[in-house]
PDB file of C-alpha atoms in Angstrom:
ATOM      1  CA  MET A   1      77.510 192.622  86.181  1.00  0.00           C
ATOM      2  CA  GLU A   2      77.573 188.934  87.025  1.00  0.00           C
ATOM      3  CA  ARG A   3      79.432 187.852  90.106  1.00  0.00           C
ATOM      4  CA  PRO A   4      82.764 186.221  89.163  1.00  0.00           C
ATOM      5  CA  MET A   5      83.275 182.538  89.920  1.00  0.00           C
ATOM      6  CA  ILE A   6      86.448 182.004  91.948  1.00  0.00           C
ATOM      7  CA  GLY A   7      88.166 178.675  92.551  1.00  0.00           C
ATOM      8  CA  ILE A   8      89.750 178.103  95.963  1.00  0.00           C
ATOM      9  CA  LEU A   9      92.520 175.559  96.449  1.00  0.00           C
ATOM     10  CA  PRO A  10      91.465 173.177  99.212  1.00  0.00           C
ATOM     11  CA  LEU A  11      93.204 172.463 102.480  1.00  0.00           C
ATOM     12  CA  TYR A  12      94.094 168.810 103.024  1.00  0.00           C
ATOM     13  CA  ASP A  13      94.046 166.679 106.178  1.00  0.00           C
ATOM     14  CA  LYS A  14      96.278 163.643 105.645  1.00  0.00           C
ATOM     15  CA  ASP A  15      95.147 161.827 108.787  1.00  0.00           C
ATOM     16  CA  LYS A  16      91.472 162.136 107.921  1.00  0.00           C
ATOM     17  CA  GLU A  17      92.093 161.831 104.169  1.00  0.00           C
ATOM     18  CA  SER A  18      89.817 164.803 103.648  1.00  0.00           C
ATOM     19  CA  TYR A  19      89.630 168.147 101.906  1.00  0.00           C
ATOM     20  CA  TRP A  20      88.513 171.030 104.114  1.00  0.00           C
ATOM     21  CA  MET A  21      88.118 174.785 104.055  1.00  0.00           C
ATOM     22  CA  LEU A  22      88.310 177.740 106.434  1.00  0.00           C
ATOM     23  CA  PRO A  23      85.100 179.758 106.131  1.00  0.00           C
ATOM     24  CA  GLY A  24      87.014 183.059 105.967  1.00  0.00           C
ATOM     25  CA  TYR A  25      88.422 182.221 102.542  1.00  0.00           C
ATOM     26  CA  MET A  26      84.965 181.598 101.132  1.00  0.00           C
ATOM     27  CA  LYS A  27      83.082 184.287 103.028  1.00  0.00           C
ATOM     28  CA  GLY A  28      85.754 186.875 102.234  1.00  0.00           C
ATOM     29  CA  ILE A  29      85.206 186.265  98.528  1.00  0.00           C
ATOM     30  CA  GLU A  30      81.424 186.116  98.878  1.00  0.00           C
ATOM     31  CA  ASP A  31      81.241 189.314 100.941  1.00  0.00           C
ATOM     32  CA  ALA A  32      83.453 191.062  98.383  1.00  0.00           C
ATOM     33  CA  GLY A  33      81.054 190.136  95.579  1.00  0.00           C
ATOM     34  CA  GLY A  34      82.384 186.851  94.209  1.00  0.00           C
ATOM     35  CA  ILE A  35      81.085 183.294  94.183  1.00  0.00           C
ATOM     36  CA  PRO A  36      83.569 180.894  95.839  1.00  0.00           C
ATOM     37  CA  PHE A  37      84.029 177.254  94.825  1.00  0.00           C
ATOM     38  CA  MET A  38      86.320 174.786  96.609  1.00  0.00           C
ATOM     39  CA  LEU A  39      88.340 172.886  94.010  1.00  0.00           C
ATOM     40  CA  PRO A  40      89.368 169.221  94.060  1.00  0.00           C
ATOM     41  CA  LEU A  41      92.991 168.101  94.313  1.00  0.00           C
ATOM     42  CA  THR A  42      93.982 166.442  91.076  1.00  0.00           C
ATOM     43  CA  SER A  43      97.047 165.958  88.904  1.00  0.00           C
ATOM     44  CA  ASP A  44      94.924 165.306  85.795  1.00  0.00           C
ATOM     45  CA  ILE A  45      96.072 167.995  83.355  1.00  0.00           C
ATOM     46  CA  GLU A  46      92.834 167.817  81.369  1.00  0.00           C
ATOM     47  CA  ILE A  47      90.834 168.611  84.511  1.00  0.00           C
ATOM     48  CA  ILE A  48      93.270 171.351  85.581  1.00  0.00           C
ATOM     49  CA  THR A  49      93.060 172.933  82.128  1.00  0.00           C
ATOM     50  CA  LYS A  50      89.265 172.994  82.269  1.00  0.00           C
ATOM     51  CA  ILE A  51      89.399 174.504  85.763  1.00  0.00           C
ATOM     52  CA  ALA A  52      91.891 177.162  84.633  1.00  0.00           C
ATOM     53  CA  ASN A  53      89.665 178.162  81.738  1.00  0.00           C
ATOM     54  CA  ARG A  54      86.326 177.917  83.527  1.00  0.00           C
ATOM     55  CA  PHE A  55      86.917 180.092  86.598  1.00  0.00           C
ATOM     56  CA  ASP A  56      87.441 183.845  86.638  1.00  0.00           C
ATOM     57  CA  GLY A  57      90.086 183.831  89.358  1.00  0.00           C
ATOM     58  CA  PHE A  58      91.851 181.662  91.924  1.00  0.00           C
ATOM     59  CA  LEU A  59      92.655 181.853  95.630  1.00  0.00           C
ATOM     60  CA  PHE A  60      95.767 179.906  96.687  1.00  0.00           C
ATOM     61  CA  THR A  61      95.298 179.150 100.371  1.00  0.00           C
ATOM     62  CA  GLY A  62      97.612 178.610 103.337  1.00  0.00           C
ATOM     63  CA  GLY A  63      98.618 175.252 104.765  1.00  0.00           C
ATOM     64  CA  HIS A  64     101.444 172.806 104.091  1.00  0.00           C
ATOM     65  CA  ASP A  65     105.070 173.703 103.498  1.00  0.00           C
ATOM     66  CA  VAL A  66     106.160 173.985  99.878  1.00  0.00           C
ATOM     67  CA  ASN A  67     108.507 171.127  98.968  1.00  0.00           C
ATOM     68  CA  PRO A  68     112.047 172.597  98.788  1.00  0.00           C
ATOM     69  CA  GLU A  69     112.726 170.483  95.706  1.00  0.00           C
ATOM     70  CA  ILE A  70     110.537 172.962  93.814  1.00  0.00           C
ATOM     71  CA  TYR A  71     113.151 175.669  94.407  1.00  0.00           C
ATOM     72  CA  GLY A  72     116.160 173.417  94.039  1.00  0.00           C
ATOM     73  CA  GLU A  73     117.002 172.603  97.652  1.00  0.00           C
ATOM     74  CA  ASN A  74     117.104 169.437  99.711  1.00  0.00           C
ATOM     75  CA  VAL A  75     114.486 168.941 102.391  1.00  0.00           C
ATOM     76  CA  GLU A  76     116.004 169.822 105.764  1.00  0.00           C
ATOM     77  CA  GLU A  77     114.899 168.489 109.146  1.00  0.00           C
ATOM     78  CA  VAL A  78     113.437 171.881 110.042  1.00  0.00           C
ATOM     79  CA  CYS A  79     111.019 171.726 107.117  1.00  0.00           C
ATOM     80  CA  GLY A  80     107.434 170.974 108.127  1.00  0.00           C
ATOM     81  CA  GLU A  81     104.738 168.707 106.722  1.00  0.00           C
ATOM     82  CA  MET A  82     104.379 168.799 102.940  1.00  0.00           C
ATOM     83  CA  CYS A  83     101.583 167.684 100.636  1.00  0.00           C
ATOM     84  CA  LYS A  84     102.539 166.258  97.246  1.00  0.00           C
ATOM     85  CA  GLU A  85      98.946 166.448  96.011  1.00  0.00           C
ATOM     86  CA  ARG A  86      98.845 170.183  96.659  1.00  0.00           C
ATOM     87  CA  ASP A  87     102.302 170.827  95.228  1.00  0.00           C
ATOM     88  CA  ASP A  88     101.485 168.932  92.034  1.00  0.00           C
ATOM     89  CA  MET A  89      98.107 170.519  91.368  1.00  0.00           C
ATOM     90  CA  GLU A  90      99.029 174.045  92.389  1.00  0.00           C
ATOM     91  CA  THR A  91     102.193 173.944  90.279  1.00  0.00           C
ATOM     92  CA  ALA A  92     100.258 172.929  87.174  1.00  0.00           C
ATOM     93  CA  LEU A  93      97.353 175.290  87.844  1.00  0.00           C
ATOM     94  CA  PHE A  94      99.503 178.316  88.638  1.00  0.00           C
ATOM     95  CA  LYS A  95     101.413 177.941  85.370  1.00  0.00           C
ATOM     96  CA  GLN A  96      98.163 177.962  83.421  1.00  0.00           C
ATOM     97  CA  VAL A  97      96.779 180.870  85.446  1.00  0.00           C
ATOM     98  CA  VAL A  98      99.870 182.933  84.624  1.00  0.00           C
ATOM     99  CA  ASP A  99      99.767 181.946  80.942  1.00  0.00           C
ATOM    100  CA  LEU A 100      96.062 182.850  80.729  1.00  0.00           C
ATOM    101  CA  ASP A 101      96.607 186.038  82.746  1.00  0.00           C
ATOM    102  CA  LYS A 102      93.851 185.077  85.169  1.00  0.00           C
ATOM    103  CA  PRO A 103      93.771 186.782  88.596  1.00  0.00           C
ATOM    104  CA  ALA A 104      95.374 184.873  91.485  1.00  0.00           C
ATOM    105  CA  PHE A 105      95.468 185.811  95.161  1.00  0.00           C
ATOM    106  CA  GLY A 106      97.911 183.940  97.393  1.00  0.00           C
ATOM    107  CA  ILE A 107      97.717 183.799 101.189  1.00  0.00           C
ATOM    108  CA  CYS A 108     100.567 182.515 103.438  1.00  0.00           C
ATOM    109  CA  ARG A 109     101.576 179.305 101.620  1.00  0.00           C
ATOM    110  CA  GLY A 110     100.310 181.102  98.523  1.00  0.00           C
ATOM    111  CA  ILE A 111     103.003 183.796  98.590  1.00  0.00           C
ATOM    112  CA  GLN A 112     105.657 181.152  99.229  1.00  0.00           C
ATOM    113  CA  LEU A 113     104.356 178.984  96.383  1.00  0.00           C
ATOM    114  CA  PHE A 114     104.258 181.865  93.884  1.00  0.00           C
ATOM    115  CA  ASN A 115     107.835 182.808  94.729  1.00  0.00           C
ATOM    116  CA  ALA A 116     109.127 179.232  94.539  1.00  0.00           C
ATOM    117  CA  LEU A 117     107.390 178.496  91.232  1.00  0.00           C
ATOM    118  CA  LEU A 118     108.765 181.688  89.715  1.00  0.00           C
ATOM    119  CA  GLY A 119     112.392 180.923  90.576  1.00  0.00           C
ATOM    120  CA  GLY A 120     112.764 182.309  94.109  1.00  0.00           C
ATOM    121  CA  THR A 121     113.741 180.459  97.287  1.00  0.00           C
ATOM    122  CA  LEU A 122     112.333 180.113 100.805  1.00  0.00           C
ATOM    123  CA  TYR A 123     113.520 179.932 104.370  1.00  0.00           C
ATOM    124  CA  GLN A 124     112.584 176.372 105.293  1.00  0.00           C
ATOM    125  CA  ASP A 125     112.304 177.467 108.930  1.00  0.00           C
ATOM    126  CA  ILE A 126     112.492 181.115 109.926  1.00  0.00           C
ATOM    127  CA  PRO A 127     113.350 180.536 113.632  1.00  0.00           C
ATOM    128  CA  THR A 128     116.509 178.584 112.753  1.00  0.00           C
ATOM    129  CA  GLN A 129     117.485 180.315 109.486  1.00  0.00           C
ATOM    130  CA  LEU A 130     116.669 183.985 110.072  1.00  0.00           C
ATOM    131  CA  ARG A 131     117.671 185.916 113.157  1.00  0.00           C
ATOM    132  CA  SER A 132     114.570 187.855 114.056  1.00  0.00           C
ATOM    133  CA  GLU A 133     112.656 189.065 117.079  1.00  0.00           C
ATOM    134  CA  VAL A 134     109.479 189.508 115.059  1.00  0.00           C
ATOM    135  CA  GLU A 135     106.649 187.159 116.026  1.00  0.00           C
ATOM    136  CA  HIS A 136     105.949 185.323 112.775  1.00  0.00           C
ATOM    137  CA  LYS A 137     104.158 182.299 114.252  1.00  0.00           C
ATOM    138  CA  GLN A 138     101.604 183.442 116.765  1.00  0.00           C
ATOM    139  CA  VAL A 139      99.320 181.485 119.041  1.00  0.00           C
ATOM    140  CA  PRO A 140      95.511 181.786 118.860  1.00  0.00           C
ATOM    141  CA  PRO A 141      93.462 183.880 118.535  1.00  0.00           C
ATOM    142  CA  TYR A 142      94.560 184.401 114.930  1.00  0.00           C
ATOM    143  CA  THR A 143      92.532 187.602 114.686  1.00  0.00           C
ATOM    144  CA  LYS A 144      95.068 189.363 116.918  1.00  0.00           C
ATOM    145  CA  PRO A 145      97.588 191.501 114.986  1.00  0.00           C
ATOM    146  CA  VAL A 146     101.131 190.803 116.218  1.00  0.00           C
ATOM    147  CA  HIS A 147     103.593 192.741 114.053  1.00  0.00           C
ATOM    148  CA  ASN A 148     103.800 195.622 111.618  1.00  0.00           C
ATOM    149  CA  VAL A 149     104.324 195.548 107.884  1.00  0.00           C
ATOM    150  CA  TYR A 150     105.552 198.575 105.982  1.00  0.00           C
ATOM    151  CA  ILE A 151     104.315 199.623 102.565  1.00  0.00           C
ATOM    152  CA  GLU A 152     106.126 202.180 100.422  1.00  0.00           C
ATOM    153  CA  LYS A 153     103.842 205.035  99.507  1.00  0.00           C
ATOM    154  CA  GLY A 154     102.759 204.824  95.880  1.00  0.00           C
ATOM    155  CA  ASN A 155     103.323 201.102  95.315  1.00  0.00           C
ATOM    156  CA  PRO A 156     100.432 198.853  94.182  1.00  0.00           C
ATOM    157  CA  LEU A 157      99.570 197.641  97.693  1.00  0.00           C
ATOM    158  CA  TYR A 158      99.498 201.212  98.985  1.00  0.00           C
ATOM    159  CA  HIS A 159      97.107 202.017  96.142  1.00  0.00           C
ATOM    160  CA  ILE A 160      94.740 199.306  97.445  1.00  0.00           C
ATOM    161  CA  ILE A 161      94.804 199.948 101.193  1.00  0.00           C
ATOM    162  CA  GLN A 162      96.010 203.575 101.398  1.00  0.00           C
ATOM    163  CA  THR A 163      98.372 203.208 104.347  1.00  0.00           C
ATOM    164  CA  GLU A 164     102.144 203.023 104.806  1.00  0.00           C
ATOM    165  CA  SER A 165     101.990 200.656 107.779  1.00  0.00           C
ATOM    166  CA  LEU A 166      99.643 197.926 108.873  1.00  0.00           C
ATOM    167  CA  LYS A 167      99.616 195.631 111.901  1.00  0.00           C
ATOM    168  CA  VAL A 168      98.900 192.065 110.822  1.00  0.00           C
ATOM    169  CA  ASN A 169      98.368 188.602 112.231  1.00  0.00           C
ATOM    170  CA  SER A 170     101.036 186.036 111.411  1.00  0.00           C
ATOM    171  CA  TYR A 171     101.133 182.251 111.428  1.00  0.00           C
ATOM    172  CA  HIS A 172     103.983 180.794 109.380  1.00  0.00           C
ATOM    173  CA  HIS A 173     107.441 179.346 109.880  1.00  0.00           C
ATOM    174  CA  GLN A 174     108.587 179.635 106.255  1.00  0.00           C
ATOM    175  CA  GLY A 175     109.000 182.769 104.160  1.00  0.00           C
ATOM    176  CA  ILE A 176     110.643 184.305 101.124  1.00  0.00           C
ATOM    177  CA  LYS A 177     114.443 184.167 101.209  1.00  0.00           C
ATOM    178  CA  GLN A 178     115.464 185.063  97.654  1.00  0.00           C
ATOM    179  CA  LEU A 179     112.746 186.958  95.807  1.00  0.00           C
ATOM    180  CA  SER A 180     111.895 185.798  92.305  1.00  0.00           C
ATOM    181  CA  GLU A 181     113.044 188.186  89.590  1.00  0.00           C
ATOM    182  CA  GLN A 182     109.489 188.027  88.248  1.00  0.00           C
ATOM    183  CA  LEU A 183     107.980 189.416  91.468  1.00  0.00           C
ATOM    184  CA  LEU A 184     108.016 192.802  93.148  1.00  0.00           C
ATOM    185  CA  SER A 185     108.031 193.172  96.934  1.00  0.00           C
ATOM    186  CA  VAL A 186     105.343 195.612  98.090  1.00  0.00           C
ATOM    187  CA  ALA A 187     105.471 195.133 101.883  1.00  0.00           C
ATOM    188  CA  GLU A 188     108.061 194.091 104.464  1.00  0.00           C
ATOM    189  CA  ALA A 189     108.058 193.201 108.152  1.00  0.00           C
ATOM    190  CA  GLU A 190     110.247 194.979 110.696  1.00  0.00           C
ATOM    191  CA  ASP A 191     112.994 192.386 110.187  1.00  0.00           C
ATOM    192  CA  GLY A 192     112.983 192.828 106.405  1.00  0.00           C
ATOM    193  CA  LEU A 193     111.051 189.648 105.629  1.00  0.00           C
ATOM    194  CA  ILE A 194     108.907 190.138 102.529  1.00  0.00           C
ATOM    195  CA  GLU A 195     105.229 190.207 103.445  1.00  0.00           C
ATOM    196  CA  ALA A 196     103.504 190.945 100.115  1.00  0.00           C
ATOM    197  CA  VAL A 197     104.354 190.638  96.416  1.00  0.00           C
ATOM    198  CA  ILE A 198     102.869 191.329  93.017  1.00  0.00           C
ATOM    199  CA  MET A 199     103.759 190.029  89.569  1.00  0.00           C
ATOM    200  CA  PRO A 200     104.095 193.164  87.435  1.00  0.00           C
ATOM    201  CA  GLN A 201     102.563 193.269  83.973  1.00  0.00           C
ATOM    202  CA  LYS A 202      99.993 190.688  84.993  1.00  0.00           C
ATOM    203  CA  LYS A 203      96.351 191.522  85.585  1.00  0.00           C
ATOM    204  CA  PHE A 204      96.368 190.482  89.243  1.00  0.00           C
ATOM    205  CA  ILE A 205      98.983 188.108  90.620  1.00  0.00           C
ATOM    206  CA  PHE A 206      99.191 189.229  94.223  1.00  0.00           C
ATOM    207  CA  ALA A 207     100.018 187.522  97.519  1.00  0.00           C
ATOM    208  CA  VAL A 208     100.415 188.288 101.225  1.00  0.00           C
ATOM    209  CA  GLN A 209     102.161 186.414 104.015  1.00  0.00           C
ATOM    210  CA  TRP A 210      99.576 187.225 106.692  1.00  0.00           C
ATOM    211  CA  HIS A 211      96.005 185.919 106.975  1.00  0.00           C
ATOM    212  CA  PRO A 212      93.282 188.370 105.871  1.00  0.00           C
ATOM    213  CA  GLU A 213      90.730 185.543 105.942  1.00  0.00           C
ATOM    214  CA  PHE A 214      90.723 185.817 109.751  1.00  0.00           C
ATOM    215  CA  ASN A 215      90.630 189.616 109.935  1.00  0.00           C
ATOM    216  CA  TYR A 216      88.720 190.964 106.938  1.00  0.00           C
ATOM    217  CA  LYS A 217      85.596 191.613 109.048  1.00  0.00           C
ATOM    218  CA  LEU A 218      87.613 193.484 111.679  1.00  0.00           C
ATOM    219  CA  ASP A 219      89.313 196.117 109.523  1.00  0.00           C
ATOM    220  CA  ASP A 220      88.842 197.716 106.136  1.00  0.00           C
ATOM    221  CA  TYR A 221      92.450 197.107 105.079  1.00  0.00           C
ATOM    222  CA  ASN A 222      92.121 193.339 104.851  1.00  0.00           C
ATOM    223  CA  PHE A 223      88.661 193.504 103.319  1.00  0.00           C
ATOM    224  CA  ARG A 224      90.016 195.771 100.578  1.00  0.00           C
ATOM    225  CA  LEU A 225      92.370 192.962  99.553  1.00  0.00           C
ATOM    226  CA  PHE A 226      89.403 190.675  98.916  1.00  0.00           C
ATOM    227  CA  GLU A 227      87.517 193.485  97.180  1.00  0.00           C
ATOM    228  CA  GLU A 228      90.410 194.268  94.835  1.00  0.00           C
ATOM    229  CA  PHE A 229      90.871 190.572  94.048  1.00  0.00           C
ATOM    230  CA  VAL A 230      87.194 190.049  93.260  1.00  0.00           C
ATOM    231  CA  ARG A 231      87.112 193.266  91.224  1.00  0.00           C
ATOM    232  CA  SER A 232      90.011 192.034  89.120  1.00  0.00           C
ATOM    233  CA  CYS A 233      88.066 188.819  88.440  1.00  0.00           C
ATOM    234  CA  GLU A 234      85.107 190.782  87.046  1.00  0.00           C
ATOM    235  CA  ASN A 235      86.957 192.250  84.069  1.00  0.00           C
TER     236      ASN A 235
END
């Protein structure tokens, strides 16, 4: 079987006016059997349509805050740096990915983006909007697990990693507030914050709030996420 070709949404450095990529996103896909490609940032619908049709799956990476206007809220002072180029492209691409039923794996910003685009809302800043003692924004090293997530036995995430609890790394200040009616929560942190979702009835629309790209070489649980994603892109 040919290795699937998987498009990865780029990270963007405004100050340097450059696209960039964490190696863990690409190596995680490669080690799991896929061929990773970093995509451009574009709002050209013709290009986005060709990308959506050409690749076998898509990885929506971490990074900038999702613009609250996407989920119908005003931007508050506690909201962090946003990136219009990312919001525009990822909005258009995600819609086509869903319509085509192509696999999509979201990490950190990815889970927030999926929820916002599907009608849910976000905490613009967890420290000021959610009372919690859970460490959601850790300091380096990012390979260090800092809090637990809990997975109900029998749900789709449990089927992938075969455990009811997992200690994960965590580096985010936003998170899901109101879950989209089109998504299903499959993991939660100790404070109840949603840590993983799937889009039922779709081939593979799945996202996590933590960062498996830093830890997939250190434990089988995170590597299985990449393996399941790549496997879904093969069919």
